[in-house]
CSV table of C-alpha atoms in Angstrom, one decimal:
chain,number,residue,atom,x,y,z
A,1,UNK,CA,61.7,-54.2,20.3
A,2,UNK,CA,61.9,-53.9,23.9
A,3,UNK,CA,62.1,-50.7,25.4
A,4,UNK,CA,62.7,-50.3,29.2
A,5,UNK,CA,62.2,-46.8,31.8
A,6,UNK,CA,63.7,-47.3,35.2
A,7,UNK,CA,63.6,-44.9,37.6
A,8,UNK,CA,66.5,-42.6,38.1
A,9,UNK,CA,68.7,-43.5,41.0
A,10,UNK,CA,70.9,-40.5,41.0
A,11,UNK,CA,70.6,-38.1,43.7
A,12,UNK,CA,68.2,-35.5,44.0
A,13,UNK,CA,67.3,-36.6,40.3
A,14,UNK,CA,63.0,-37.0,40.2
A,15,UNK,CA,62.8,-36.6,35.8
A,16,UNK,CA,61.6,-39.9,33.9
A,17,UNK,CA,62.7,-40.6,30.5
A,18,UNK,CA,59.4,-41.4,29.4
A,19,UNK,CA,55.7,-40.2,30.0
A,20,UNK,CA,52.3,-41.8,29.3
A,21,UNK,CA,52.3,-39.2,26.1
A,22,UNK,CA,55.6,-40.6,24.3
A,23,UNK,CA,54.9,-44.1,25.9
A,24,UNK,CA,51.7,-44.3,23.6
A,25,UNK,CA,53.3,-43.1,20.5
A,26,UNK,CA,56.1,-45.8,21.2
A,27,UNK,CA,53.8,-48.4,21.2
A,28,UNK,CA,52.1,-47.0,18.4
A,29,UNK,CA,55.1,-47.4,16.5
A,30,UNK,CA,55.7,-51.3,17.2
A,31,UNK,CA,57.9,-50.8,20.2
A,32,UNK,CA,56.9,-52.8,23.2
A,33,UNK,CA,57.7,-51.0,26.9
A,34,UNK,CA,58.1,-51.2,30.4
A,35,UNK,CA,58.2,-49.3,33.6
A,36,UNK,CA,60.0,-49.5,36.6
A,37,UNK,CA,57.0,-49.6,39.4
A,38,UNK,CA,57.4,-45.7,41.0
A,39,UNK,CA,59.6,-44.3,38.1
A,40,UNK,CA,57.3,-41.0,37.2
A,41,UNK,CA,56.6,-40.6,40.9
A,42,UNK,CA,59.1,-37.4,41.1
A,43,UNK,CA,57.3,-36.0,38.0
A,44,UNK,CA,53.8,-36.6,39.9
A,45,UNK,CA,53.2,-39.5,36.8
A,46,UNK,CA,51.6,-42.1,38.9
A,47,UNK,CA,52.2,-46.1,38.3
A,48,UNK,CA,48.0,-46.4,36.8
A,49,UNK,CA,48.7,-43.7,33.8
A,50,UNK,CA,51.6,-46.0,32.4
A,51,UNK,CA,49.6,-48.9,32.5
A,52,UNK,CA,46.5,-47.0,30.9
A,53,UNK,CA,49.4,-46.2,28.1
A,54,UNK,CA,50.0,-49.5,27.3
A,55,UNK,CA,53.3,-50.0,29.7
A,56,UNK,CA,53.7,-53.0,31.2
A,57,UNK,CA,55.1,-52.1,34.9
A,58,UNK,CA,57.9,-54.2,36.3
A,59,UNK,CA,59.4,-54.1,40.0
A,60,UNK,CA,62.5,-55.3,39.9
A,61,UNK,CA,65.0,-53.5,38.0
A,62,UNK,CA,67.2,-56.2,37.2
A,63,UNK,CA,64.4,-57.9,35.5
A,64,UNK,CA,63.8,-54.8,33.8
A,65,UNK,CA,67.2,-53.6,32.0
A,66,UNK,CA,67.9,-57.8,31.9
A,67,UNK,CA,65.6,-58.0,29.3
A,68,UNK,CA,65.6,-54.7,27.6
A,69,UNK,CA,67.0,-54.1,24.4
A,70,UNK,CA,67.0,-50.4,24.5
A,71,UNK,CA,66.8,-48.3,27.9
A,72,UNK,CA,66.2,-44.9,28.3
A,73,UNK,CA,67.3,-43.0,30.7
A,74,UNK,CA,67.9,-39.3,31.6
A,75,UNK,CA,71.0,-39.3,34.1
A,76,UNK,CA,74.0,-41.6,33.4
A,77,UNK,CA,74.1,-44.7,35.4
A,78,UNK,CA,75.3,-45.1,38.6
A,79,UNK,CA,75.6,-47.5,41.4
A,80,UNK,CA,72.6,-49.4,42.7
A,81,UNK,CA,73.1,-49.1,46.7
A,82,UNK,CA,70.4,-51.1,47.3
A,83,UNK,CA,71.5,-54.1,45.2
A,84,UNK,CA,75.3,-52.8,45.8
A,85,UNK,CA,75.5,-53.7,42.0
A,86,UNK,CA,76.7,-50.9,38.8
A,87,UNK,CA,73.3,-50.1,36.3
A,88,UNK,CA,75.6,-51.0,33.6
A,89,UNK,CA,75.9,-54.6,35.3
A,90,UNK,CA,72.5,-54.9,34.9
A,91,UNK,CA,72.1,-53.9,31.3
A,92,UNK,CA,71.7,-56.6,28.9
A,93,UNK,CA,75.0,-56.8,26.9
A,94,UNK,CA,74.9,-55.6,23.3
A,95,UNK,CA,71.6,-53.5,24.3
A,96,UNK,CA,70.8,-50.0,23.4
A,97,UNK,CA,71.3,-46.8,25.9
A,98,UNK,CA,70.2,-43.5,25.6
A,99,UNK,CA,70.8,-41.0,28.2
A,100,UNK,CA,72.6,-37.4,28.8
A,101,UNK,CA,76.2,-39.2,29.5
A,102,UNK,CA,78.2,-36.3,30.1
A,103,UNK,CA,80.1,-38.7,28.4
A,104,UNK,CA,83.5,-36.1,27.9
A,105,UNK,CA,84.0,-36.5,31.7
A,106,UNK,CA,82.8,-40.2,32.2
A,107,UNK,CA,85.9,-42.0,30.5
A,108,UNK,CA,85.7,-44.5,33.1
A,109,UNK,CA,82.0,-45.0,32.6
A,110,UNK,CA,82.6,-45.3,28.8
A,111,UNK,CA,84.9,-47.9,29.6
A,112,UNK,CA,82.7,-50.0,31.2
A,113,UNK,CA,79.6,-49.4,28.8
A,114,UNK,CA,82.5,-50.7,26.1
A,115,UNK,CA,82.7,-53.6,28.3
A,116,UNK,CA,79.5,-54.9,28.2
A,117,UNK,CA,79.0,-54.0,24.5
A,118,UNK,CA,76.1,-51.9,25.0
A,119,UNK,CA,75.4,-49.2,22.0
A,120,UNK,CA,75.6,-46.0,23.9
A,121,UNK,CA,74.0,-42.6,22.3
A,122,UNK,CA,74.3,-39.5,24.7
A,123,UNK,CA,72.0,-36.7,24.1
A,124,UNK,CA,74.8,-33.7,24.9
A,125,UNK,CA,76.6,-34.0,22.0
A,126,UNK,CA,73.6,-34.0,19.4
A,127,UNK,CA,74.4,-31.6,16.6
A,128,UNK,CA,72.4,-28.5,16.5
A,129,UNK,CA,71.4,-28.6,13.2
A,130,UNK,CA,67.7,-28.0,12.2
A,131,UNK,CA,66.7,-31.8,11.9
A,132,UNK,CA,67.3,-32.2,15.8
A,133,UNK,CA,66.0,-29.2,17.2
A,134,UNK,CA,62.9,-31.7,18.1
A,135,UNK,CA,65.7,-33.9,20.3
A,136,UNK,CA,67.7,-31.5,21.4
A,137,UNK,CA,67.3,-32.1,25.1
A,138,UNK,CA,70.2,-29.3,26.2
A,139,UNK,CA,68.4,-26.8,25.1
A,140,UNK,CA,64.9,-28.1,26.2
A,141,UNK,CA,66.2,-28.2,29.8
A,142,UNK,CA,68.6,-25.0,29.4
A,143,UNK,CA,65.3,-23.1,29.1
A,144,UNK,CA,63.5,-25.1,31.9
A,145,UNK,CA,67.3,-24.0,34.2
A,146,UNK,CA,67.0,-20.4,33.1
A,147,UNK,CA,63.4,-19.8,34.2
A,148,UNK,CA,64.1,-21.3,37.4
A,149,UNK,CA,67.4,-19.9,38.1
A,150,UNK,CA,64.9,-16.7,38.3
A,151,UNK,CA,62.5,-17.9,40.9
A,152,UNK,CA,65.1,-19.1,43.1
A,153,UNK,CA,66.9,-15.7,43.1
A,154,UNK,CA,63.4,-14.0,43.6
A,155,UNK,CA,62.6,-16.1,46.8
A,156,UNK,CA,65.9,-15.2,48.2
A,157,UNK,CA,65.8,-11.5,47.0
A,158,UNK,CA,64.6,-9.3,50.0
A,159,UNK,CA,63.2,-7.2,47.5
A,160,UNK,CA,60.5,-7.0,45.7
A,161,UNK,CA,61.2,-7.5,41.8
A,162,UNK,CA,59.0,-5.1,40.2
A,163,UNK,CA,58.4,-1.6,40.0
A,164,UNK,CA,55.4,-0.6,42.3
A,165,UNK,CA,53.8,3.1,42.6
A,166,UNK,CA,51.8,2.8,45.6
A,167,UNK,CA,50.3,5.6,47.8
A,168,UNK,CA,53.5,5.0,50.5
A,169,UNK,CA,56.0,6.1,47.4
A,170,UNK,CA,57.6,4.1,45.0
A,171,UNK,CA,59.4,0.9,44.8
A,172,UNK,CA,62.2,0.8,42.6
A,173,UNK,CA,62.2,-2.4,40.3
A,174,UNK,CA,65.0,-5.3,41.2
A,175,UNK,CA,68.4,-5.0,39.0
A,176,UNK,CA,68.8,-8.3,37.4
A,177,UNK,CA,72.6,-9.2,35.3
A,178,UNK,CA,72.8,-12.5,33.0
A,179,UNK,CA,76.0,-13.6,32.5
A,180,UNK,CA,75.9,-15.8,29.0
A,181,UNK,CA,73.0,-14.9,26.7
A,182,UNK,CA,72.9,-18.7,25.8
A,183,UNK,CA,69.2,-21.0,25.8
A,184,UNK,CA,69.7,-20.5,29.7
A,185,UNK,CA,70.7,-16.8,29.6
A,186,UNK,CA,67.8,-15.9,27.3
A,187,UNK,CA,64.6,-17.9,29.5
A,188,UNK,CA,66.2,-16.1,32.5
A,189,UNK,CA,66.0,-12.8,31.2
A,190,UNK,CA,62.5,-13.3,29.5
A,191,UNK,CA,61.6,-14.4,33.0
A,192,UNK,CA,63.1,-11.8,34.8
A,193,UNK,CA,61.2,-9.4,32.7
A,194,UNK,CA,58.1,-10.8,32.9
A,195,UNK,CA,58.5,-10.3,36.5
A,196,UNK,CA,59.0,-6.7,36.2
A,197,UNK,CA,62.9,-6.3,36.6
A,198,UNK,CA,65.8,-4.0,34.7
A,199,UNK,CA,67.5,-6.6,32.7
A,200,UNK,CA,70.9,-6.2,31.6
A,201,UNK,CA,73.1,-9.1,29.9
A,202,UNK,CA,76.8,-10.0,28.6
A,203,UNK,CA,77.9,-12.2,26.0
A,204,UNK,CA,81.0,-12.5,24.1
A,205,UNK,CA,79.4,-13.1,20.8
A,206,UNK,CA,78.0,-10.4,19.1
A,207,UNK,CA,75.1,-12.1,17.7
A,208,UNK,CA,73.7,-12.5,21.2
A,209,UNK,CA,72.8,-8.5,21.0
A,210,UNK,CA,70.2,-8.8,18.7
A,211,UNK,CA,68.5,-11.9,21.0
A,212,UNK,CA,69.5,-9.5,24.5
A,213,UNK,CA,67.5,-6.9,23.0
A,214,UNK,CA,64.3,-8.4,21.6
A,215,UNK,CA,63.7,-9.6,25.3
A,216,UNK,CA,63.7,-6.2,26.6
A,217,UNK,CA,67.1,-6.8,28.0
A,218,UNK,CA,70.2,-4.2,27.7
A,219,UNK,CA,73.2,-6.3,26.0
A,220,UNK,CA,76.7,-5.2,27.7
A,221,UNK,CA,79.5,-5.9,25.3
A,222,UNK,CA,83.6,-5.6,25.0
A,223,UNK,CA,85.2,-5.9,21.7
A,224,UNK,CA,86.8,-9.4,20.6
A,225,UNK,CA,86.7,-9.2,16.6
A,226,UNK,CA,84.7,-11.8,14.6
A,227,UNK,CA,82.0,-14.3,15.4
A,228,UNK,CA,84.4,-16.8,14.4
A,229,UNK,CA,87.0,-16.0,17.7
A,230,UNK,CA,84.5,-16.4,20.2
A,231,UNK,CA,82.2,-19.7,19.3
A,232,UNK,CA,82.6,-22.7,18.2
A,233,UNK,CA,80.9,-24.7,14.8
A,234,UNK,CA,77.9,-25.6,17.3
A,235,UNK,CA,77.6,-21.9,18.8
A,236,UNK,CA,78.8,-22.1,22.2
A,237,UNK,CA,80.9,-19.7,23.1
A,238,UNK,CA,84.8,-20.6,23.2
A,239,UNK,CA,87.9,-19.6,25.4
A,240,UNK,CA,89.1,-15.8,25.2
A,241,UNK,CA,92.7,-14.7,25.2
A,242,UNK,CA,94.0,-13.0,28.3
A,243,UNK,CA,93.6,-9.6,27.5
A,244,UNK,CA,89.9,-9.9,26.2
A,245,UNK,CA,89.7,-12.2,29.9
A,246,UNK,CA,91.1,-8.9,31.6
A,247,UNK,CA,88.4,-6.9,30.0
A,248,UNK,CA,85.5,-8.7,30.4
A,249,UNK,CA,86.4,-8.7,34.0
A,250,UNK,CA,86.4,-5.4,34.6
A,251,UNK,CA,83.3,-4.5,32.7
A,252,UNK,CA,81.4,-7.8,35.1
A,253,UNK,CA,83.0,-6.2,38.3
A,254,UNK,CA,81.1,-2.7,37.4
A,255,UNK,CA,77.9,-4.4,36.7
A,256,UNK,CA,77.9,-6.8,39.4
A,257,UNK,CA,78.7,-4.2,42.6
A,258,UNK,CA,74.9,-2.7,40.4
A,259,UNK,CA,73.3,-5.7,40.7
A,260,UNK,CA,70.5,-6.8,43.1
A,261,UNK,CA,70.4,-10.3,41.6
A,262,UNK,CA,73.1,-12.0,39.3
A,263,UNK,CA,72.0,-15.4,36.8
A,264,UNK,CA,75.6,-16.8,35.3
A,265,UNK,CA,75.4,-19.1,32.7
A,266,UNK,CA,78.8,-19.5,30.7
A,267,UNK,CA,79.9,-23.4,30.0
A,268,UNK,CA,82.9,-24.2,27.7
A,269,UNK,CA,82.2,-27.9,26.4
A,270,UNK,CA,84.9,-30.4,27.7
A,271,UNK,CA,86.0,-27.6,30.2
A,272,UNK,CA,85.9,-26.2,33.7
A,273,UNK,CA,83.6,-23.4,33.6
A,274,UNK,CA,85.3,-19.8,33.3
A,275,UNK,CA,85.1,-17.5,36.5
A,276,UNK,CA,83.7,-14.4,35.7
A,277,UNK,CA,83.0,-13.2,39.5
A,278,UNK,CA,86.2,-13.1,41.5
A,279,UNK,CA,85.7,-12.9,45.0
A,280,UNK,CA,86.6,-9.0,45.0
A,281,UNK,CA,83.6,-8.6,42.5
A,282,UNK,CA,81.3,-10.2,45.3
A,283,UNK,CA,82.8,-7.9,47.9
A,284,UNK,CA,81.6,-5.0,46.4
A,285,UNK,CA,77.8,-6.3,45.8
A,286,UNK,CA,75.3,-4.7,47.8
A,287,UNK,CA,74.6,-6.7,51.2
A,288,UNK,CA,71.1,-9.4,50.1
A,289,UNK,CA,71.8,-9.3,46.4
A,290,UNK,CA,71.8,-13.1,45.1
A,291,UNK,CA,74.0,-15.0,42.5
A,292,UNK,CA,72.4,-18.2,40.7
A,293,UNK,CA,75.3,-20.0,39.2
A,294,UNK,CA,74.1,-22.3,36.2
A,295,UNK,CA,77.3,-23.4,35.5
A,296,UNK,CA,77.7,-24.9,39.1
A,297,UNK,CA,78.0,-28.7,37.5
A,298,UNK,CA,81.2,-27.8,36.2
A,299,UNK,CA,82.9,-25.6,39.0
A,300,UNK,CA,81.1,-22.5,38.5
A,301,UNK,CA,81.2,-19.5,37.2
A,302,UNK,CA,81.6,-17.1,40.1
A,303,UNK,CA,84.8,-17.8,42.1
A,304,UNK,CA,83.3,-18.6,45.6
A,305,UNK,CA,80.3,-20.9,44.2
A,306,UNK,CA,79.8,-24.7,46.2
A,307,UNK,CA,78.9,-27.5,43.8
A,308,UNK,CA,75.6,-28.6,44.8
A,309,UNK,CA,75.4,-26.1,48.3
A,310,UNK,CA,74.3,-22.9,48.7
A,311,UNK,CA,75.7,-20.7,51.0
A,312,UNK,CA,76.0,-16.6,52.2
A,313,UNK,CA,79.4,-14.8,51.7
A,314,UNK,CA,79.6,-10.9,53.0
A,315,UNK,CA,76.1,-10.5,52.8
A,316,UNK,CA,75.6,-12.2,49.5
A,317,UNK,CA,73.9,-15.3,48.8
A,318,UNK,CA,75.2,-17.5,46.4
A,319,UNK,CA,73.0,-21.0,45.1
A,320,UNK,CA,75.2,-23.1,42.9
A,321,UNK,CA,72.7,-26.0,43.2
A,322,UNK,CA,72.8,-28.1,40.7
A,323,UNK,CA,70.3,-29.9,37.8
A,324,UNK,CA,67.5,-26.7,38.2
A,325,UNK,CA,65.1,-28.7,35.5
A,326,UNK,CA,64.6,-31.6,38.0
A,327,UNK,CA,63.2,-28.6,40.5
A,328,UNK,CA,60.1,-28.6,37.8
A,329,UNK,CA,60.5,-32.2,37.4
A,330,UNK,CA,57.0,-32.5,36.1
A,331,UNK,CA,57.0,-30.7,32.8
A,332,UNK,CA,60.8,-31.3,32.6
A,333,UNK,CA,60.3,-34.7,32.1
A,334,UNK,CA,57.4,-34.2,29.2
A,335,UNK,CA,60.1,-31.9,27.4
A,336,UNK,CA,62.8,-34.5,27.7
A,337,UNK,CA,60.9,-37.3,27.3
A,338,UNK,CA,59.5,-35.8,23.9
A,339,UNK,CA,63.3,-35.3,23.1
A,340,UNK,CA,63.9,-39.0,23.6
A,341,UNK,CA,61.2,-40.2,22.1
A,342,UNK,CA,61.8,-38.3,18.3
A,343,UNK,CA,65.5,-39.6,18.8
A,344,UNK,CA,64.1,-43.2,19.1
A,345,UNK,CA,61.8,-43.1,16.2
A,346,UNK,CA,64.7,-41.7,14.0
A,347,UNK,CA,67.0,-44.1,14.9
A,348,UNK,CA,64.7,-47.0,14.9
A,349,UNK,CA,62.0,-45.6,12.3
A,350,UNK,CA,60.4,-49.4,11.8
A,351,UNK,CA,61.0,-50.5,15.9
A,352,UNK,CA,63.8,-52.6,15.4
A,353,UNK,CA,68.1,-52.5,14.2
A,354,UNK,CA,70.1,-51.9,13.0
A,355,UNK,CA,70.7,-48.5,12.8
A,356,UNK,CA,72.0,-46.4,9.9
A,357,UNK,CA,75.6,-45.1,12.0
A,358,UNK,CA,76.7,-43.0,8.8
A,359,UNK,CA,73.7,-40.4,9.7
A,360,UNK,CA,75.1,-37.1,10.7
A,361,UNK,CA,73.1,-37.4,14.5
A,362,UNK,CA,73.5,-41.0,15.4
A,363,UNK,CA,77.4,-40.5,14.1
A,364,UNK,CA,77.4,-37.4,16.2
A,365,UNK,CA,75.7,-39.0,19.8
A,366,UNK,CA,77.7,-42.5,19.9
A,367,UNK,CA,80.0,-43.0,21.9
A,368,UNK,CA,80.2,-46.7,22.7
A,369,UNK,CA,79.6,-49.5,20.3
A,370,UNK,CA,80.7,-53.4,19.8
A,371,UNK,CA,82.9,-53.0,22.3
A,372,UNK,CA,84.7,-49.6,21.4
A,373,UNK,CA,84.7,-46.3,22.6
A,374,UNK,CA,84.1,-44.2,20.0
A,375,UNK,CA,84.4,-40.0,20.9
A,376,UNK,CA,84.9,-37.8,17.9
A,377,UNK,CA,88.0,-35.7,18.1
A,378,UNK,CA,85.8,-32.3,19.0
A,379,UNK,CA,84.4,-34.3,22.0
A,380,UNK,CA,87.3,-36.1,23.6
């Protein structure tokens, strides 16, 4: 079977689907691939190490997904500008996609991926049980977000992060609050530790304390009742009632006006993302403290936070720049493309179709197929 890499088109987007590494073990396993020409160059893979792989490299990407059977990809496609033509256009109809769709805000995109008949698995709705935890790209680039979300705070911190005992007198160690103790939440405090910070976090699930604390971290908590009121079957965490809302509030404000440096993380699936810093909690932070909003993608998680901008408000900086994991674009894409590539040999165990759709994960991850849209009632 065919496999095809182009190169991502979506801004400010430099992973690759696919490295020399998983690019071997594909063609080890019967598959036959091919390379857009300049598709690893944001991941520093040059054109040369492909073709030492065994990838044939291709230059025009109409060619490319034209004669490809199955295409991986990490972002969902887009518009070609320069050939003023859809990716989906370009895809061979009845071929095979694999991407991270977003597909529960795409409808429109699904719609056109049912058009053309194309078999479309996205990555974000995987189930998180222990047979994927090899593909599960979310988390894979949660962690890559959550270490990162820490260095950007640090470079903007005007403070140093540790604490230093020097013969001019002390230096107090930078305060650092995670919001959502989540694959994200967790790298970010491990990080923020390792850089010599005070840690605290909050998360509405109890079982988070146990993870809070093993890093080091202090675990802030309200109380909600069970484990069963505040996540979901697949462990994210779920939407409060009002007056466990009002609570949480106030015990963020307290921290937050403490904080020298502030890493939210909370995502509902399907939904905007819940504000947990109002504009009166970023009043009372300390002039220079800095907010990393994780959960910019989908609106953020601190009331004043720009999509895809970062900007200073009263003193505080606030970066809600979005897709942190392609900022470390190198060893992102060997994480995701290692995702991909255990995906693909599940679902194509012998290099060709078709595939077995009653399977738990490839029942999961479809969402368009012979022409139908097919969202399960959780996702939709």
């Amino acid at each position: 079977m065919k496999v095809a890499i182009p190169k991502e088109i979506e801004k400010e987007e430099h992973r690759v689907a696919a490295t020399p590494e998983t690019v071997k073990k594909m063609i080890a396993a019967r598959f036959t691939v091919a390379v857009e020409t300049g598709a690893g160059k944001g991941s520093s893979v040059a054109d040369r190490e492909y073709e030492e792989a065994g990838a044939t490299l291709v230059s025009s990407v109409q060619s490319l997904l034209q004669e490809a059977e199955i295409v991986l990809k990490v972002q969902k496609p887009t518009l070609n500008e320069t050939l003023n033509r859809h990716e989906i256009d370009l895809l061979k109809e009845g071929a095979v996609l694999i991407a991270l769709l977003q597909a529960r805000t795409s409808p429109d995109l699904l719609s056109k991926l049912a058009s053309r008949r194309v078999s479309t698995f996205s990555l974000d709705f995987l189930p998180r049980i222990a047979r994927t935890q090899n593909m599960d790209a979310l988390t894979s680039q949660s962690n890559i977000a959550g270490y990162k979300a820490i260095l950007l705070a640090a470079e903007r911190l005007r403070k140093m992060m540790p604490l230093m005992m020097t013969a001019a007198g002390t230096v107090a160690p930078a305060k650092v609050l995670v919001l959502g103790a989540g694959v994200a939440g967790l790298q970010a405090i491990a990080t923020a530790k390792r850089l010599g910070a005070v840690v605290e976090a909050f998360d509405t699930r109890p079982v988070a304390k146990e993870q809070v604390e093993s890093l080091g971290g202090k675990f802030l908590s309200i109380e909600v009742g069970g484990r069963h009121e505040v996540e979901d079957a697949g462990g994210y965490a779920k939407a409060l009632p009002e007056e466990i809302q009002r609570k949480e509030q106030e015990l963020i404000q307290e921290h937050v006006e403490k904080a020298d440096i502030v890493i939210t993380t909370a995502l509902i699936p399907g939904k905007p993302a819940p504000i947990l810093i109002n504009e009166k909690a970023v009043r009372g932070m300390k002039e220079g403290s800095v907010i990393v909003d994780l959960a910019a993608e989908a609106g953020g998680n601190c009331a004043l936070t720009k999509p895809g901008q970062e900007i200073v408000h009263n003193g505080v900086t606030i970066v809600g720049l979005r897709n942190l994991p392609s900022l470390v674009a190198y060893h992102a894409s060997q994480l995701y493309a290692r995702n991909v590539l255990n995906f693909l040999l599940e679902l194509c165990p012998k290099a060709t179709l078709p595939f077995n759709l009653e399977d738990e994960i490839f029942k999961s991850t479809l969402v368009t197929h012979e022409g139908k849209i097919l969202l399960r009632q959780e996702a939709s």
